[in-house]
Structures are given as C-alpha cells and as structure tokens.
Amino acid sequence: MLSKSFAHRFSGAVLFLSLALAGAAGAQENVQEQEFLKRSFCIFDPVGANGPLFAIAKTFKPVALREGIELDLRAYTDEKIAAEDFKAGQCDAVLLTGTRAREFNKFTGSLEAMGAIPGEQEMRLLFNTLSQPKAKPLLTNERYEVAGIFPGGAVYLFTRDRNIDTVEELQGKKIATLDYDTASLTMVRHVGASVVGANSASFAGKFNNGSVDIAYAPAVAYTPLELYKGVRPRGGVFKYAVAYMNFQVILHRDRFPDNAGQMVRDEAINRIEEAYQIIAQAEAEIPEETWMHPPQEDIREYDQMLREVRLSLLEDGVYDERAIRLMKAIRCRVDGARAECASS
C-alpha cells in the first residue's frame, strides 16, 4: 500500500491541473454560466480506483466544477496503458513518470538523464527555469504540452548485499531494469550487469523476493513499496544520485485553452516546497545505518562514467541536446570546479 506522503505528492499534480484548468475555462468568452468544459484526466495509480492517489484526485472534482470544468478522472494501474490511451486520444490529460513521458516530449523526457541532475539544488534551478513563460517552446510540440513537472527525488541503487559497493562489483549482478527505458538498459549493460526486465509495478517485488540483486528507485519508494524487505538484513542504499526522478502532466494542446499549461506551471512553482518536504521526509525514513556512502574519489569516477553514458545516449538520439546542454550549464553554475565545466 502506498504511504500517505507518497500519495500526497502525486495528488499535488492533480490539484495544480484542476485549479489551472478551472481558471482557464472561466476566462473563455463563449462558456455560459451553466455550461461545463468536459475533459478527461487519466491518472496512474498502482492501486487503481481504490488507491490513495485516485481518492485524493476525486476531492478536487468539486473545485473544478465550481469554475466550469467537469473533470472525468480515470485510474490506471498500468502506466503503459495510461500512456497508450492518452496517445490514442482517449485521455485529454495524463499524469506519468518522466521516463514514460519521453515519447510525448523528448526535451522533458531527457530531464531524467543519467547523472544530469546531481541533487536538489540543481533540480530547483531546472524547475525554476522551465516554469518561466519563455520556456514554453521547449515544453510544447505540435500535439502536446507538458503542463507541469514535479520532483520525485534522487534515484538511488538499492542492494541486497552491502559488499556490492563499486562498479566492478556490479558485473554479473541482476538488476531490475525498466524494460521500456533505453537509457536504463544501456547503463546496466555498460557496467556489465544482467538486465532483468521490470516495470514500475513489478520491480519492487523482484527485489524484495530476491529475484534480482539490485533495484533503483527514489527514496519515496522505500516505505510504501517495502523495499526495506529486500535491503534487510545485509543490504543497503547507495547514496549517490544516478538520476533525478520527476512526474509530468501532459495535455493534448488542441483540447485546452492556450494559457492552461502556463497556469499549471505557475501554480506548481508556488507549491513546490511541499514536494521537496515530502522527499526530505522520505529520505529521513531510511535508517542512517542503511545508507552506504561512497568515497569522494569514487564519486568522481561515477560522474565521469555517467557522463560518458549520457553523451553516448545523446549521440544515439535518445536524449534531447538542448536539455543536456541546459542541465550541464546548471551543474556548472552550482559547482564550477567540476571537470566537465572546462570542456565545451
């Protein structure tokens, strides 16, 4: 069962969208007092219609209705199907993880690039940049608009054996890998590990029952997905951000007022502290003795390795060059001493 904090973070996206679309609808000249703009919003909730995310989403329907929006909320336990239904036009808006959203916007789908966002300070700068009106061209294409991007936290490696604490130790180990994510597949193969296909609903079970040696996830998954069952008694959480997870609300552009996306982004940036507080709380729930802290010299090696993989994926067309360049500029703004900052 998902924790309340995990549900609350997802529900923020629903609230932002509800309020923004309600305001946009009220601004339309042709909407009569008793008319409603009917729009569907498909929400990925691993538990389904009885889950906490969908339950919280239902509380926002009256908020939107009072402003002229009638939201049809639809729960999906399979994120792949939610994405496919949205693509087929059966959903007007959808809430997906950043990796799954890549097919709708290559730029925002590149924000989870390996090692591109080392920590919260860089993520804050990125979110602030993309919330500005001038960033809209990066968030839109002919069919879709990314109306909101919300932080999910640093992605860490969870291991069942604390002796697996270097890249060399990863060789031959089984890693639960999102089988639809080219970047993850490339990374796992790069370190010589064995790919065990998984998705957002199955990876935790594979890790907890010992089918794999390693899984990767943000801290917010530790308690609700019971990853501590796989970590105990000999494992740990490697405190190095291999990526930074995010969630995205995506709209069909032709089904909403032109200013709807910016209204969502404005509302989101005003409330983003709530998300960071939830992430901090989730990381605090992991016992200190569970964390594995790599030495600084190893971190530099990991940074270089992820950079090589990142550039390789960029060359292969997986990542968007504009996103990669923007995140590098942000990393160098935060820490100009990074080795990569001396190169073009």
PDB file of N, CA and C in Angstrom, residues 189-284:
ATOM      1  N   ARG A 189      23.867  -2.453 -18.967  1.00  0.00           N
ATOM      2  CA  ARG A 189      24.788  -3.217 -19.809  1.00  0.00           C
ATOM      3  C   ARG A 189      26.186  -2.617 -19.799  1.00  0.00           C
ATOM      4  N   HIS A 190      26.271  -1.292 -19.651  1.00  0.00           N
ATOM      5  CA  HIS A 190      27.566  -0.608 -19.629  1.00  0.00           C
ATOM      6  C   HIS A 190      28.421  -1.081 -18.462  1.00  0.00           C
ATOM      7  N   VAL A 191      27.804  -1.334 -17.318  1.00  0.00           N
ATOM      8  CA  VAL A 191      28.568  -1.754 -16.134  1.00  0.00           C
ATOM      9  C   VAL A 191      28.730  -3.264 -16.066  1.00  0.00           C
ATOM     10  N   GLY A 192      28.234  -3.978 -17.073  1.00  0.00           N
ATOM     11  CA  GLY A 192      28.417  -5.420 -17.115  1.00  0.00           C
ATOM     12  C   GLY A 192      27.437  -6.203 -16.273  1.00  0.00           C
ATOM     13  N   ALA A 193      26.354  -5.572 -15.863  1.00  0.00           N
ATOM     14  CA  ALA A 193      25.347  -6.263 -15.057  1.00  0.00           C
ATOM     15  C   ALA A 193      24.343  -6.961 -15.968  1.00  0.00           C
ATOM     16  N   SER A 194      23.490  -7.773 -15.360  1.00  0.00           N
ATOM     17  CA  SER A 194      22.494  -8.532 -16.100  1.00  0.00           C
ATOM     18  C   SER A 194      21.130  -7.865 -15.985  1.00  0.00           C
ATOM     19  N   VAL A 195      20.497  -7.607 -17.130  1.00  0.00           N
ATOM     20  CA  VAL A 195      19.183  -6.970 -17.153  1.00  0.00           C
ATOM     21  C   VAL A 195      18.086  -7.974 -16.813  1.00  0.00           C
ATOM     22  N   VAL A 196      17.258  -7.623 -15.851  1.00  0.00           N
ATOM     23  CA  VAL A 196      16.050  -8.389 -15.557  1.00  0.00           C
ATOM     24  C   VAL A 196      14.885  -7.432 -15.784  1.00  0.00           C
ATOM     25  N   GLY A 197      14.125  -7.650 -16.847  1.00  0.00           N
ATOM     26  CA  GLY A 197      13.064  -6.735 -17.221  1.00  0.00           C
ATOM     27  C   GLY A 197      12.027  -6.547 -16.136  1.00  0.00           C
ATOM     28  N   ALA A 198      11.628  -5.287 -15.930  1.00  0.00           N
ATOM     29  CA  ALA A 198      10.633  -4.963 -14.907  1.00  0.00           C
ATOM     30  C   ALA A 198       9.907  -3.693 -15.324  1.00  0.00           C
ATOM     31  N   ASN A 199       8.869  -3.339 -14.573  1.00  0.00           N
ATOM     32  CA  ASN A 199       8.185  -2.065 -14.769  1.00  0.00           C
ATOM     33  C   ASN A 199       7.928  -1.442 -13.412  1.00  0.00           C
ATOM     34  N   SER A 200       7.229  -0.315 -13.399  1.00  0.00           N
ATOM     35  CA  SER A 200       7.030   0.400 -12.144  1.00  0.00           C
ATOM     36  C   SER A 200       6.214  -0.392 -11.137  1.00  0.00           C
ATOM     37  N   ALA A 201       5.473  -1.388 -11.613  1.00  0.00           N
ATOM     38  CA  ALA A 201       4.638  -2.177 -10.705  1.00  0.00           C
ATOM     39  C   ALA A 201       5.329  -3.447 -10.210  1.00  0.00           C
ATOM     40  N   SER A 202       6.348  -3.904 -10.930  1.00  0.00           N
ATOM     41  CA  SER A 202       6.939  -5.207 -10.593  1.00  0.00           C
ATOM     42  C   SER A 202       8.342  -5.164 -10.015  1.00  0.00           C
ATOM     43  N   PHE A 203       9.052  -4.047 -10.168  1.00  0.00           N
ATOM     44  CA  PHE A 203      10.468  -4.050  -9.773  1.00  0.00           C
ATOM     45  C   PHE A 203      10.659  -4.294  -8.284  1.00  0.00           C
ATOM     46  N   ALA A 204       9.781  -3.731  -7.457  1.00  0.00           N
ATOM     47  CA  ALA A 204       9.931  -3.878  -6.004  1.00  0.00           C
ATOM     48  C   ALA A 204       9.776  -5.328  -5.573  1.00  0.00           C
ATOM     49  N   GLY A 205       8.783  -6.013  -6.145  1.00  0.00           N
ATOM     50  CA  GLY A 205       8.572  -7.415  -5.803  1.00  0.00           C
ATOM     51  C   GLY A 205       9.765  -8.268  -6.186  1.00  0.00           C
ATOM     52  N   LYS A 206      10.346  -8.009  -7.344  1.00  0.00           N
ATOM     53  CA  LYS A 206      11.513  -8.765  -7.793  1.00  0.00           C
ATOM     54  C   LYS A 206      12.694  -8.551  -6.842  1.00  0.00           C
ATOM     55  N   PHE A 207      12.831  -7.309  -6.356  1.00  0.00           N
ATOM     56  CA  PHE A 207      13.933  -7.011  -5.437  1.00  0.00           C
ATOM     57  C   PHE A 207      13.680  -7.648  -4.068  1.00  0.00           C
ATOM     58  N   ASN A 208      12.476  -7.506  -3.571  1.00  0.00           N
ATOM     59  CA  ASN A 208      12.176  -7.999  -2.222  1.00  0.00           C
ATOM     60  C   ASN A 208      12.239  -9.520  -2.112  1.00  0.00           C
ATOM     61  N   ASN A 209      11.865 -10.225  -3.200  1.00  0.00           N
ATOM     62  CA  ASN A 209      11.879 -11.689  -3.114  1.00  0.00           C
ATOM     63  C   ASN A 209      13.194 -12.311  -3.557  1.00  0.00           C
ATOM     64  N   GLY A 210      14.174 -11.469  -3.900  1.00  0.00           N
ATOM     65  CA  GLY A 210      15.495 -11.978  -4.228  1.00  0.00           C
ATOM     66  C   GLY A 210      15.685 -12.382  -5.679  1.00  0.00           C
ATOM     67  N   SER A 211      14.727 -12.075  -6.542  1.00  0.00           N
ATOM     68  CA  SER A 211      14.879 -12.404  -7.962  1.00  0.00           C
ATOM     69  C   SER A 211      15.980 -11.584  -8.618  1.00  0.00           C
ATOM     70  N   VAL A 212      16.264 -10.413  -8.036  1.00  0.00           N
ATOM     71  CA  VAL A 212      17.353  -9.559  -8.511  1.00  0.00           C
ATOM     72  C   VAL A 212      18.212  -9.151  -7.325  1.00  0.00           C
ATOM     73  N   ASP A 213      19.437  -8.751  -7.624  1.00  0.00           N
ATOM     74  CA  ASP A 213      20.360  -8.316  -6.571  1.00  0.00           C
ATOM     75  C   ASP A 213      20.212  -6.835  -6.264  1.00  0.00           C
ATOM     76  N   ILE A 214      19.790  -6.068  -7.282  1.00  0.00           N
ATOM     77  CA  ILE A 214      19.780  -4.612  -7.172  1.00  0.00           C
ATOM     78  C   ILE A 214      18.533  -4.048  -7.846  1.00  0.00           C
ATOM     79  N   ALA A 215      18.021  -2.962  -7.276  1.00  0.00           N
ATOM     80  CA  ALA A 215      16.948  -2.196  -7.904  1.00  0.00           C
ATOM     81  C   ALA A 215      17.301  -0.728  -7.756  1.00  0.00           C
ATOM     82  N   TYR A 216      16.682   0.116  -8.566  1.00  0.00           N
ATOM     83  CA  TYR A 216      16.914   1.551  -8.431  1.00  0.00           C
ATOM     84  C   TYR A 216      15.575   2.257  -8.298  1.00  0.00           C
ATOM     85  N   ALA A 217      15.543   3.265  -7.414  1.00  0.00           N
ATOM     86  CA  ALA A 217      14.290   3.976  -7.133  1.00  0.00           C
ATOM     87  C   ALA A 217      14.599   5.190  -6.280  1.00  0.00           C
ATOM     88  N   PRO A 218      13.670   6.153  -6.229  1.00  0.00           N
ATOM     89  CA  PRO A 218      13.832   7.287  -5.304  1.00  0.00           C
ATOM     90  C   PRO A 218      13.481   6.847  -3.885  1.00  0.00           C
ATOM     91  N   ALA A 219      13.847   7.648  -2.916  1.00  0.00           N
ATOM     92  CA  ALA A 219      13.599   7.311  -1.516  1.00  0.00           C
ATOM     93  C   ALA A 219      12.118   7.193  -1.205  1.00  0.00           C
ATOM     94  N   VAL A 220      11.267   7.909  -1.953  1.00  0.00           N
ATOM     95  CA  VAL A 220       9.828   7.861  -1.666  1.00  0.00           C
ATOM     96  C   VAL A 220       9.249   6.468  -1.891  1.00  0.00           C
ATOM     97  N   ALA A 221       9.998   5.573  -2.527  1.00  0.00           N
ATOM     98  CA  ALA A 221       9.507   4.211  -2.747  1.00  0.00           C
ATOM     99  C   ALA A 221       9.904   3.264  -1.613  1.00  0.00           C
ATOM    100  N   TYR A 222      10.820   3.672  -0.759  1.00  0.00           N
ATOM    101  CA  TYR A 222      11.386   2.784   0.257  1.00  0.00           C
ATOM    102  C   TYR A 222      10.324   2.214   1.191  1.00  0.00           C
ATOM    103  N   THR A 223       9.501   3.067   1.770  1.00  0.00           N
ATOM    104  CA  THR A 223       8.482   2.606   2.721  1.00  0.00           C
ATOM    105  C   THR A 223       7.243   2.048   2.044  1.00  0.00           C
ATOM    106  N   PRO A 224       6.598   2.786   1.118  1.00  0.00           N
ATOM    107  CA  PRO A 224       5.351   2.269   0.538  1.00  0.00           C
ATOM    108  C   PRO A 224       5.511   0.989  -0.255  1.00  0.00           C
ATOM    109  N   LEU A 225       6.655   0.809  -0.929  1.00  0.00           N
ATOM    110  CA  LEU A 225       6.879  -0.405  -1.706  1.00  0.00           C
ATOM    111  C   LEU A 225       7.673  -1.441  -0.922  1.00  0.00           C
ATOM    112  N   GLU A 226       7.893  -1.151   0.361  1.00  0.00           N
ATOM    113  CA  GLU A 226       8.515  -2.089   1.307  1.00  0.00           C
ATOM    114  C   GLU A 226       9.880  -2.584   0.837  1.00  0.00           C
ATOM    115  N   LEU A 227      10.669  -1.677   0.255  1.00  0.00           N
ATOM    116  CA  LEU A 227      11.993  -2.071  -0.214  1.00  0.00           C
ATOM    117  C   LEU A 227      12.926  -2.469   0.915  1.00  0.00           C
ATOM    118  N   TYR A 228      12.572  -2.095   2.133  1.00  0.00           N
ATOM    119  CA  TYR A 228      13.373  -2.499   3.290  1.00  0.00           C
ATOM    120  C   TYR A 228      13.383  -4.023   3.444  1.00  0.00           C
ATOM    121  N   LYS A 229      12.379  -4.703   2.911  1.00  0.00           N
ATOM    122  CA  LYS A 229      12.358  -6.170   2.980  1.00  0.00           C
ATOM    123  C   LYS A 229      13.487  -6.759   2.151  1.00  0.00           C
ATOM    124  N   GLY A 230      13.829  -6.120   1.041  1.00  0.00           N
ATOM    125  CA  GLY A 230      14.930  -6.587   0.228  1.00  0.00           C
ATOM    126  C   GLY A 230      16.272  -6.141   0.758  1.00  0.00           C
ATOM    127  N   VAL A 231      16.291  -4.967   1.381  1.00  0.00           N
ATOM    128  CA  VAL A 231      17.543  -4.421   1.917  1.00  0.00           C
ATOM    129  C   VAL A 231      18.014  -5.191   3.149  1.00  0.00           C
ATOM    130  N   ARG A 232      17.088  -5.549   4.010  1.00  0.00           N
ATOM    131  CA  ARG A 232      17.453  -6.249   5.247  1.00  0.00           C
ATOM    132  C   ARG A 232      17.744  -7.723   4.972  1.00  0.00           C
ATOM    133  N   PRO A 233      18.669  -8.337   5.695  1.00  0.00           N
ATOM    134  CA  PRO A 233      19.478  -7.732   6.768  1.00  0.00           C
ATOM    135  C   PRO A 233      20.875  -7.313   6.320  1.00  0.00           C
ATOM    136  N   ARG A 234      21.259  -7.654   5.058  1.00  0.00           N
ATOM    137  CA  ARG A 234      22.663  -7.457   4.665  1.00  0.00           C
ATOM    138  C   ARG A 234      22.858  -6.394   3.602  1.00  0.00           C
ATOM    139  N   GLY A 235      21.770  -5.730   3.212  1.00  0.00           N
ATOM    140  CA  GLY A 235      21.876  -4.791   2.116  1.00  0.00           C
ATOM    141  C   GLY A 235      21.998  -3.347   2.542  1.00  0.00           C
ATOM    142  N   GLY A 236      21.768  -2.440   1.586  1.00  0.00           N
ATOM    143  CA  GLY A 236      21.875  -1.017   1.884  1.00  0.00           C
ATOM    144  C   GLY A 236      21.395  -0.179   0.711  1.00  0.00           C
ATOM    145  N   VAL A 237      21.451   1.135   0.899  1.00  0.00           N
ATOM    146  CA  VAL A 237      21.060   2.099  -0.131  1.00  0.00           C
ATOM    147  C   VAL A 237      22.276   2.951  -0.449  1.00  0.00           C
ATOM    148  N   PHE A 238      22.725   2.878  -1.700  1.00  0.00           N
ATOM    149  CA  PHE A 238      23.940   3.574  -2.125  1.00  0.00           C
ATOM    150  C   PHE A 238      23.616   5.041  -2.345  1.00  0.00           C
ATOM    151  N   LYS A 239      24.159   5.915  -1.501  1.00  0.00           N
ATOM    152  CA  LYS A 239      23.790   7.325  -1.547  1.00  0.00           C
ATOM    153  C   LYS A 239      24.582   8.079  -2.612  1.00  0.00           C
ATOM    154  N   TYR A 240      24.168   7.837  -3.834  1.00  0.00           N
ATOM    155  CA  TYR A 240      24.705   8.545  -4.999  1.00  0.00           C
ATOM    156  C   TYR A 240      23.574   8.624  -6.004  1.00  0.00           C
ATOM    157  N   ALA A 241      23.258   9.826  -6.461  1.00  0.00           N
ATOM    158  CA  ALA A 241      22.126  10.023  -7.360  1.00  0.00           C
ATOM    159  C   ALA A 241      22.494   9.626  -8.788  1.00  0.00           C
ATOM    160  N   VAL A 242      21.989   8.484  -9.244  1.00  0.00           N
ATOM    161  CA  VAL A 242      22.259   8.075 -10.616  1.00  0.00           C
ATOM    162  C   VAL A 242      21.362   8.845 -11.588  1.00  0.00           C
ATOM    163  N   ALA A 243      20.277   9.415 -11.067  1.00  0.00           N
ATOM    164  CA  ALA A 243      19.370  10.251 -11.863  1.00  0.00           C
ATOM    165  C   ALA A 243      18.475  10.989 -10.883  1.00  0.00           C
ATOM    166  N   TYR A 244      17.585  11.836 -11.396  1.00  0.00           N
ATOM    167  CA  TYR A 244      16.634  12.554 -10.550  1.00  0.00           C
ATOM    168  C   TYR A 244      15.253  12.399 -11.173  1.00  0.00           C
ATOM    169  N   MET A 245      14.386  11.696 -10.442  1.00  0.00           N
ATOM    170  CA  MET A 245      13.074  11.351 -10.974  1.00  0.00           C
ATOM    171  C   MET A 245      12.125  12.541 -10.983  1.00  0.00           C
ATOM    172  N   ASN A 246      11.213  12.555 -11.976  1.00  0.00           N
ATOM    173  CA  ASN A 246      10.177  13.576 -12.000  1.00  0.00           C
ATOM    174  C   ASN A 246       8.873  12.986 -12.534  1.00  0.00           C
ATOM    175  N   PHE A 247       7.806  13.728 -12.335  1.00  0.00           N
ATOM    176  CA  PHE A 247       6.489  13.346 -12.841  1.00  0.00           C
ATOM    177  C   PHE A 247       5.965  14.482 -13.697  1.00  0.00           C
ATOM    178  N   GLN A 248       5.212  14.135 -14.733  1.00  0.00           N
ATOM    179  CA  GLN A 248       4.788  15.159 -15.680  1.00  0.00           C
ATOM    180  C   GLN A 248       3.300  15.048 -15.996  1.00  0.00           C
ATOM    181  N   VAL A 249       2.649  16.213 -16.067  1.00  0.00           N
ATOM    182  CA  VAL A 249       1.270  16.307 -16.535  1.00  0.00           C
ATOM    183  C   VAL A 249       1.328  16.777 -17.984  1.00  0.00           C
ATOM    184  N   ILE A 250       0.721  15.998 -18.868  1.00  0.00           N
ATOM    185  CA  ILE A 250       0.787  16.288 -20.300  1.00  0.00           C
ATOM    186  C   ILE A 250      -0.621  16.492 -20.847  1.00  0.00           C
ATOM    187  N   LEU A 251      -0.772  17.489 -21.692  1.00  0.00           N
ATOM    188  CA  LEU A 251      -2.070  17.842 -22.270  1.00  0.00           C
ATOM    189  C   LEU A 251      -2.067  17.649 -23.782  1.00  0.00           C
ATOM    190  N   HIS A 252      -3.233  17.328 -24.326  1.00  0.00           N
ATOM    191  CA  HIS A 252      -3.448  17.481 -25.757  1.00  0.00           C
ATOM    192  C   HIS A 252      -3.674  18.975 -25.995  1.00  0.00           C
ATOM    193  N   ARG A 253      -2.815  19.609 -26.734  1.00  0.00           N
ATOM    194  CA  ARG A 253      -2.851  21.071 -26.874  1.00  0.00           C
ATOM    195  C   ARG A 253      -4.173  21.587 -27.435  1.00  0.00           C
ATOM    196  N   ASP A 254      -4.750  20.851 -28.372  1.00  0.00           N
ATOM    197  CA  ASP A 254      -5.953  21.354 -29.030  1.00  0.00           C
ATOM    198  C   ASP A 254      -7.218  21.188 -28.192  1.00  0.00           C
ATOM    199  N   ARG A 255      -7.083  20.655 -26.987  1.00  0.00           N
ATOM    200  CA  ARG A 255      -8.267  20.422 -26.158  1.00  0.00           C
ATOM    201  C   ARG A 255      -8.347  21.357 -24.953  1.00  0.00           C
ATOM    202  N   PHE A 256      -7.388  22.269 -24.846  1.00  0.00           N
ATOM    203  CA  PHE A 256      -7.356  23.184 -23.707  1.00  0.00           C
ATOM    204  C   PHE A 256      -7.024  24.592 -24.185  1.00  0.00           C
ATOM    205  N   PRO A 257      -7.434  25.594 -23.410  1.00  0.00           N
ATOM    206  CA  PRO A 257      -7.059  26.978 -23.741  1.00  0.00           C
ATOM    207  C   PRO A 257      -5.546  27.116 -23.810  1.00  0.00           C
ATOM    208  N   ASP A 258      -5.083  28.037 -24.596  1.00  0.00           N
ATOM    209  CA  ASP A 258      -3.650  28.181 -24.830  1.00  0.00           C
ATOM    210  C   ASP A 258      -2.863  28.502 -23.570  1.00  0.00           C
ATOM    211  N   ASN A 259      -3.511  29.175 -22.587  1.00  0.00           N
ATOM    212  CA  ASN A 259      -2.786  29.566 -21.375  1.00  0.00           C
ATOM    213  C   ASN A 259      -2.871  28.535 -20.259  1.00  0.00           C
ATOM    214  N   ALA A 260      -3.531  27.402 -20.496  1.00  0.00           N
ATOM    215  CA  ALA A 260      -3.730  26.417 -19.432  1.00  0.00           C
ATOM    216  C   ALA A 260      -2.408  25.866 -18.901  1.00  0.00           C
ATOM    217  N   GLY A 261      -1.485  25.531 -19.811  1.00  0.00           N
ATOM    218  CA  GLY A 261      -0.219  24.958 -19.377  1.00  0.00           C
ATOM    219  C   GLY A 261       0.574  25.889 -18.485  1.00  0.00           C
ATOM    220  N   GLN A 262       0.649  27.161 -18.852  1.00  0.00           N
ATOM    221  CA  GLN A 262       1.404  28.118 -18.051  1.00  0.00           C
ATOM    222  C   GLN A 262       0.754  28.335 -16.695  1.00  0.00           C
ATOM    223  N   MET A 263      -0.574  28.294 -16.657  1.00  0.00           N
ATOM    224  CA  MET A 263      -1.260  28.445 -15.380  1.00  0.00           C
ATOM    225  C   MET A 263      -0.919  27.300 -14.429  1.00  0.00           C
ATOM    226  N   VAL A 264      -0.834  26.089 -14.977  1.00  0.00           N
ATOM    227  CA  VAL A 264      -0.436  24.941 -14.158  1.00  0.00           C
ATOM    228  C   VAL A 264       0.991  25.120 -13.657  1.00  0.00           C
ATOM    229  N   ARG A 265       1.878  25.552 -14.538  1.00  0.00           N
ATOM    230  CA  ARG A 265       3.278  25.723 -14.138  1.00  0.00           C
ATOM    231  C   ARG A 265       3.428  26.806 -13.077  1.00  0.00           C
ATOM    232  N   ASP A 266       2.675  27.890 -13.207  1.00  0.00           N
ATOM    233  CA  ASP A 266       2.732  28.961 -12.208  1.00  0.00           C
ATOM    234  C   ASP A 266       2.269  28.459 -10.841  1.00  0.00           C
ATOM    235  N   GLU A 267       1.191  27.678 -10.851  1.00  0.00           N
ATOM    236  CA  GLU A 267       0.668  27.148  -9.598  1.00  0.00           C
ATOM    237  C   GLU A 267       1.639  26.143  -8.989  1.00  0.00           C
ATOM    238  N   ALA A 268       2.251  25.334  -9.838  1.00  0.00           N
ATOM    239  CA  ALA A 268       3.168  24.302  -9.372  1.00  0.00           C
ATOM    240  C   ALA A 268       4.398  24.909  -8.696  1.00  0.00           C
ATOM    241  N   ILE A 269       4.973  25.928  -9.308  1.00  0.00           N
ATOM    242  CA  ILE A 269       6.194  26.504  -8.741  1.00  0.00           C
ATOM    243  C   ILE A 269       5.913  27.177  -7.406  1.00  0.00           C
ATOM    244  N   ASN A 270       4.672  27.643  -7.218  1.00  0.00           N
ATOM    245  CA  ASN A 270       4.306  28.258  -5.942  1.00  0.00           C
ATOM    246  C   ASN A 270       4.156  27.230  -4.825  1.00  0.00           C
ATOM    247  N   ARG A 271       3.925  25.982  -5.193  1.00  0.00           N
ATOM    248  CA  ARG A 271       3.680  24.944  -4.197  1.00  0.00           C
ATOM    249  C   ARG A 271       4.793  23.899  -4.135  1.00  0.00           C
ATOM    250  N   ILE A 272       5.870  24.148  -4.836  1.00  0.00           N
ATOM    251  CA  ILE A 272       6.872  23.098  -4.993  1.00  0.00           C
ATOM    252  C   ILE A 272       7.586  22.742  -3.683  1.00  0.00           C
ATOM    253  N   GLU A 273       7.581  23.671  -2.711  1.00  0.00           N
ATOM    254  CA  GLU A 273       8.227  23.372  -1.432  1.00  0.00           C
ATOM    255  C   GLU A 273       7.594  22.155  -0.769  1.00  0.00           C
ATOM    256  N   GLU A 274       6.295  21.962  -0.990  1.00  0.00           N
ATOM    257  CA  GLU A 274       5.615  20.805  -0.411  1.00  0.00           C
ATOM    258  C   GLU A 274       6.238  19.511  -0.921  1.00  0.00           C
ATOM    259  N   ALA A 275       6.553  19.485  -2.202  1.00  0.00           N
ATOM    260  CA  ALA A 275       7.150  18.287  -2.785  1.00  0.00           C
ATOM    261  C   ALA A 275       8.530  18.022  -2.203  1.00  0.00           C
ATOM    262  N   TYR A 276       9.330  19.069  -2.057  1.00  0.00           N
ATOM    263  CA  TYR A 276      10.664  18.876  -1.505  1.00  0.00           C
ATOM    264  C   TYR A 276      10.620  18.434  -0.044  1.00  0.00           C
ATOM    265  N   GLN A 277       9.637  18.897   0.697  1.00  0.00           N
ATOM    266  CA  GLN A 277       9.480  18.470   2.086  1.00  0.00           C
ATOM    267  C   GLN A 277       9.151  16.986   2.155  1.00  0.00           C
ATOM    268  N   ILE A 278       8.310  16.518   1.245  1.00  0.00           N
ATOM    269  CA  ILE A 278       7.942  15.106   1.221  1.00  0.00           C
ATOM    270  C   ILE A 278       9.147  14.247   0.854  1.00  0.00           C
ATOM    271  N   ILE A 279       9.949  14.700  -0.105  1.00  0.00           N
ATOM    272  CA  ILE A 279      11.161  13.974  -0.477  1.00  0.00           C
ATOM    273  C   ILE A 279      12.125  13.890   0.704  1.00  0.00           C
ATOM    274  N   ALA A 280      12.311  15.016   1.407  1.00  0.00           N
ATOM    275  CA  ALA A 280      13.202  15.036   2.568  1.00  0.00           C
ATOM    276  C   ALA A 280      12.710  14.093   3.650  1.00  0.00           C
ATOM    277  N   GLN A 281      11.413  14.059   3.861  1.00  0.00           N
ATOM    278  CA  GLN A 281      10.848  13.168   4.863  1.00  0.00           C
ATOM    279  C   GLN A 281      11.077  11.712   4.489  1.00  0.00           C
ATOM    280  N   ALA A 282      10.922  11.394   3.201  1.00  0.00           N
ATOM    281  CA  ALA A 282      11.123  10.027   2.734  1.00  0.00           C
ATOM    282  C   ALA A 282      12.574   9.590   2.916  1.00  0.00           C
ATOM    283  N   GLU A 283      13.523  10.480   2.629  1.00  0.00           N
ATOM    284  CA  GLU A 283      14.925  10.129   2.808  1.00  0.00           C
ATOM    285  C   GLU A 283      15.261   9.948   4.283  1.00  0.00           C
ATOM    286  N   ALA A 284      14.584  10.729   5.144  1.00  0.00           N
ATOM    287  CA  ALA A 284      14.821  10.613   6.588  1.00  0.00           C
ATOM    288  C   ALA A 284      14.283   9.297   7.145  1.00  0.00           C
TER     289      ALA A 284
END
